[in-house]
Coordinates of C-alpha atoms in Angstrom, one line a residue:
M8 CA -32.6 -20.4 73.7
N9 CA -32.4 -16.8 74.6
F10 CA -35.9 -15.7 73.6
R11 CA -35.3 -12.0 74.3
F12 CA -32.3 -11.9 72.0
F13 CA -34.2 -14.0 69.4
F14 CA -37.3 -11.8 69.3
S15 CA -35.1 -8.6 69.3
K16 CA -33.1 -9.9 66.4
I17 CA -36.3 -10.6 64.4
I18 CA -37.6 -7.1 65.0
S19 CA -34.2 -5.6 64.0
L20 CA -34.6 -7.2 60.6
I21 CA -37.8 -5.3 59.9
P22 CA -37.3 -2.1 57.8
F23 CA -37.0 1.0 60.0
F24 CA -40.2 2.2 61.7
P25 CA -40.9 4.7 64.5
F26 CA -39.8 3.5 68.0
K27 CA -38.0 0.4 66.5
I28 CA -34.9 1.0 68.6
S29 CA -37.0 1.8 71.7
I30 CA -39.0 -1.5 71.4
I31 CA -35.9 -3.6 71.1
R32 CA -34.3 -1.8 74.0
R33 CA -37.4 -2.5 76.1
I34 CA -37.3 -6.2 75.2
Y35 CA -33.6 -6.8 75.6
N36 CA -32.1 -3.8 77.4
P37 CA -28.2 -3.6 77.4
D38 CA -28.2 -2.1 80.9
K39 CA -30.2 -5.1 82.3
I40 CA -27.9 -7.5 80.4
F41 CA -24.9 -5.7 81.9
H42 CA -26.3 -6.2 85.4
G43 CA -27.1 -9.9 84.8
K44 CA -30.9 -9.6 84.7
Y45 CA -31.0 -10.8 81.1
K46 CA -28.7 -13.4 79.5
N47 CA -25.7 -12.1 77.6
V48 CA -24.9 -13.1 74.0
E49 CA -21.5 -12.8 72.4
K50 CA -21.1 -13.3 68.6
I51 CA -19.1 -12.2 65.6
I52 CA -21.0 -9.9 63.3
K53 CA -20.2 -8.3 59.9
I54 CA -20.5 -4.7 58.9
N55 CA -19.5 -4.3 55.3
Q56 CA -16.3 -6.3 54.9
A57 CA -15.3 -6.0 58.6
K58 CA -15.9 -8.5 61.3
F59 CA -16.5 -7.6 65.0
L60 CA -16.6 -9.6 68.2
C61 CA -19.6 -8.1 69.9
N62 CA -21.2 -8.6 73.3
T63 CA -24.8 -7.5 74.1
S64 CA -23.8 -6.3 77.6
S65 CA -21.9 -3.4 75.9
Y66 CA -24.2 -0.6 74.7
I67 CA -22.1 0.1 71.6
E68 CA -21.8 -3.5 70.6
W69 CA -25.5 -4.2 71.4
G70 CA -26.3 -1.5 68.8
M71 CA -23.9 -3.0 66.3
I72 CA -25.6 -6.5 66.7
F73 CA -29.1 -5.2 66.1
F74 CA -28.7 -2.1 63.9
K75 CA -25.2 -2.3 62.5
G76 CA -24.4 0.5 64.9
H77 CA -26.0 3.7 66.2
E78 CA -23.9 5.7 63.8
I79 CA -24.3 3.7 60.6
A80 CA -25.3 6.8 58.6
L81 CA -22.0 8.4 59.5
L82 CA -20.1 5.4 58.5
R83 CA -21.8 5.3 55.1
F84 CA -21.1 9.0 54.7
F85 CA -17.4 8.4 55.2
Q86 CA -17.4 5.5 52.8
N87 CA -19.1 7.6 50.1
L88 CA -16.6 10.4 50.7
I89 CA -13.8 7.8 50.2
K90 CA -15.4 6.5 47.0
S91 CA -15.6 10.0 45.5
N92 CA -12.2 11.3 46.6
N93 CA -8.6 10.3 46.6
F94 CA -8.0 10.0 50.4
N95 CA -4.6 8.7 51.4
L96 CA -5.2 8.3 55.2
F97 CA -7.9 8.0 57.8
L98 CA -7.3 9.1 61.4
D99 CA -9.8 7.6 63.9
I100 CA -9.3 9.6 67.1
G101 CA -11.3 8.0 69.8
A102 CA -11.6 4.7 67.9
N103 CA -13.3 2.7 70.7
I104 CA -13.5 -0.9 69.3
G105 CA -12.9 0.0 65.7
Y106 CA -16.4 0.6 64.4
F107 CA -15.2 3.2 61.8
S108 CA -11.6 2.1 61.6
L109 CA -12.1 -1.5 60.4
P110 CA -14.5 -1.0 57.5
I111 CA -12.5 2.1 56.3
S112 CA -9.2 0.2 56.6
Y113 CA -10.2 -2.0 53.7
K114 CA -10.1 1.1 51.5
I115 CA -7.3 3.4 52.8
E116 CA -4.5 3.4 55.4
T117 CA -5.9 3.8 58.9
L118 CA -4.4 5.0 62.2
S119 CA -6.6 4.4 65.3
F120 CA -6.1 6.1 68.6
E121 CA -7.8 4.7 71.7
P122 CA -6.4 5.5 75.1
F123 CA -8.9 3.5 77.3
P124 CA -7.3 0.0 77.9
N125 CA -10.5 -2.0 77.8
N126 CA -11.5 -0.5 74.5
F127 CA -8.0 -0.8 73.1
E128 CA -7.9 -4.5 73.9
K129 CA -11.2 -5.1 72.0
L130 CA -10.0 -3.0 69.1
N131 CA -6.9 -5.2 68.7
I132 CA -9.0 -8.3 69.0
N133 CA -11.2 -7.1 66.1
C134 CA -8.1 -6.1 64.1
S135 CA -6.8 -9.7 64.6
I136 CA -10.1 -11.2 63.5
N137 CA -9.8 -9.2 60.2
N138 CA -6.1 -9.7 59.7
S139 CA -6.1 -5.9 59.6
N140 CA -3.0 -3.8 59.0
I141 CA -4.5 -0.9 61.0
K142 CA -1.9 0.9 63.1
T143 CA -3.4 1.1 66.6
Y144 CA -2.1 3.4 69.4
N145 CA -2.9 3.1 73.0
F146 CA -2.7 6.8 73.9
G147 CA -4.9 9.8 73.5
L148 CA -4.2 13.0 71.6
S149 CA -3.9 16.4 73.2
N150 CA -2.1 19.7 73.1
K151 CA 0.5 18.5 75.7
N152 CA 2.5 15.4 76.2
K153 CA 1.5 14.1 79.7
R154 CA -0.1 11.4 81.8
E155 CA -3.7 12.0 82.8
K156 CA -6.7 10.3 84.6
I157 CA -9.5 9.0 82.4
F158 CA -12.8 8.5 84.2
F159 CA -15.4 5.8 83.7
S160 CA -18.2 3.9 85.5
N161 CA -18.2 0.3 86.5
N162 CA -22.0 0.4 86.6
S163 CA -22.6 1.4 83.0
P164 CA -22.7 -0.8 79.8
N165 CA -21.5 2.2 77.8
L166 CA -17.7 2.5 77.6
G167 CA -18.2 5.2 75.0
N168 CA -18.9 7.5 77.9
I169 CA -15.5 8.0 79.3
S170 CA -14.0 11.4 80.0
L171 CA -10.9 13.2 81.1
S172 CA -13.2 15.4 83.2
P173 CA -15.2 13.6 85.9
D174 CA -17.9 16.3 86.1
K175 CA -19.0 16.0 82.5
Y176 CA -20.9 12.8 82.9
F177 CA -23.0 11.4 85.7
N178 CA -21.4 8.9 88.1
L179 CA -18.0 8.4 86.5
D180 CA -16.5 7.2 89.7
K181 CA -13.5 5.2 88.6
F182 CA -10.4 6.2 86.7
K183 CA -7.3 4.8 85.0
I184 CA -4.1 6.6 84.1
I185 CA -3.5 7.1 80.3
N186 CA -0.9 8.7 78.1
L187 CA -1.7 11.8 76.1
K188 CA 0.5 12.9 73.2
I189 CA 0.7 15.8 70.7
F190 CA 0.0 14.4 67.2
D191 CA 2.4 16.8 65.5
D192 CA 5.3 15.6 67.7
Y193 CA 5.0 12.0 66.5
F194 CA 3.6 12.2 63.0
D195 CA 4.5 14.2 59.9
Y196 CA 2.4 14.3 56.7
F197 CA 2.5 16.8 53.9
G198 CA 0.3 17.2 50.8
Q199 CA -2.0 14.3 51.6
N200 CA -5.8 14.0 51.5
I201 CA -6.7 13.0 55.0
L202 CA -10.1 12.0 56.5
I203 CA -10.3 12.6 60.2
K204 CA -12.9 11.5 62.8
I205 CA -12.6 13.0 66.3
D206 CA -14.8 11.8 69.2
T207 CA -13.0 12.3 72.5
E208 CA -15.8 13.1 75.0
G209 CA -15.0 16.7 75.5
H210 CA -11.3 16.8 74.8
E211 CA -11.7 17.7 71.1
L212 CA -10.3 21.2 71.2
N213 CA -7.1 20.1 72.8
V214 CA -6.8 17.3 70.2
L215 CA -7.0 19.9 67.4
K216 CA -4.5 22.2 69.0
G217 CA -2.0 19.4 68.9
M218 CA -2.6 18.9 65.2
K219 CA -2.1 22.4 63.8
K220 CA 0.8 21.3 61.5
I221 CA -1.0 18.4 59.9
L222 CA -4.2 20.6 59.5
K223 CA -2.2 23.3 57.8
N224 CA 0.0 21.1 55.5
N225 CA -2.6 18.7 54.1
N226 CA -6.0 18.6 52.6
C227 CA -8.2 17.6 55.5
F228 CA -11.9 16.7 55.9
I229 CA -12.9 16.5 59.6
Y230 CA -15.9 15.2 61.4
I231 CA -15.9 16.1 65.0
E232 CA -18.4 15.4 67.9
C233 CA -17.9 18.3 70.3
I234 CA -19.6 19.8 73.3
S235 CA -18.3 23.4 72.9
E236 CA -18.5 26.0 70.2
E237 CA -14.9 26.8 71.0
T238 CA -14.1 24.2 68.4
V239 CA -15.9 26.3 65.8
T240 CA -13.8 29.3 66.8
F241 CA -10.7 27.2 66.3
F242 CA -11.8 26.3 62.7
K243 CA -12.4 30.0 62.0
K244 CA -8.9 30.9 63.1
I245 CA -7.2 28.3 60.9
N246 CA -9.4 29.3 57.9
Y247 CA -11.4 26.0 57.6
N248 CA -14.9 26.1 56.2
Y249 CA -17.3 24.3 58.6
F250 CA -20.9 23.2 58.8
F251 CA -23.2 21.8 61.5
I252 CA -24.9 18.5 61.0
K253 CA -28.0 17.2 62.7
D254 CA -27.8 14.9 65.7
D255 CA -29.0 11.8 63.8
L256 CA -26.1 9.6 62.9
Y257 CA -28.3 6.5 62.4
N258 CA -30.7 7.5 59.6
V259 CA -29.1 10.1 57.3
I260 CA -26.4 12.8 57.6
T261 CA -28.0 16.2 56.9
L262 CA -27.0 19.8 57.5
S263 CA -28.3 21.8 60.4
D264 CA -28.7 25.6 60.9
N265 CA -27.7 25.3 64.5
F266 CA -24.8 23.9 66.5
N267 CA -25.9 20.7 68.2
G268 CA -22.6 18.9 68.9
H269 CA -21.7 17.6 65.4
V270 CA -19.4 19.6 63.0
I271 CA -17.8 18.9 59.7
A272 CA -14.9 21.1 58.5
S273 CA -12.4 21.2 55.7
N274 CA -9.8 23.4 54.0
Y275 CA -10.4 21.7 50.6
S276 CA -13.3 21.1 48.3
F277 CA -13.9 17.3 48.4
H278 CA -16.5 15.8 46.1
N279 CA -19.9 14.8 47.6
S280 CA -19.1 16.1 51.0
L281 CA -22.4 17.9 51.9
M282 CA -20.4 21.1 51.8
N283 CA -20.7 21.1 48.0
F284 CA -24.4 21.4 48.2
A285 CA -24.7 23.8 51.2
G286 CA -23.9 27.2 49.7
T287 CA -22.0 29.7 51.8
P288 CA -20.0 28.3 54.8
K289 CA -20.8 29.5 58.3

């Protein structure tokens, strides 16, 4: 029996308390699992209706096994938005292994974009487990159609930390060649209600620049994780209202007075979107 996994799983079932995640990480650390110091566990888990094949040697999947994911509050926020509004489409840009795509695909049409081959392979495995009709695309989005290097580390369990810029993260010493495409060159939507999630490790502004047509011609609600306030300037230029949210995507989604890397933006008043209760936009 894998006692470290067993005890960690028991602790994970206890209602949230301070340092809960830190305690489990100390007992059964994904980095030590990745480097072979602790025994790895692979299992199928369920989050809402969706099933995922998860491996404890992956930081993201480790979090899904023990906490239903480090961004479970954001997933619930999206699901509540979908319940309260007539969304036609979900765009998951930087889909990783499908954490957001799969649960949401049970409600609305979903397009998932994941350029990194390892993550894309796992995304398709999870889609197969769920008999999902998600449309998956093995390319990234940008403001130019081109091939580009994407950097990663062979010494890290976190394949969420990949980047088109090697200097943005410590020790990204390996790369693969991926395709980048302009969204507006390949997709055409008009008059739809579209929910968009963008998490592309520093490339978010270029993603948005390649989506100007869809952002103009549809009612869009966007969540974006970004490292630069240039993204905020972009939203101002296209007349989108925007708000900052706090850097806690696990417990609850709440508004923040300051930019800290998480922004929601929209050109339409959707119900129960936080924006409805926030007063004057920034």
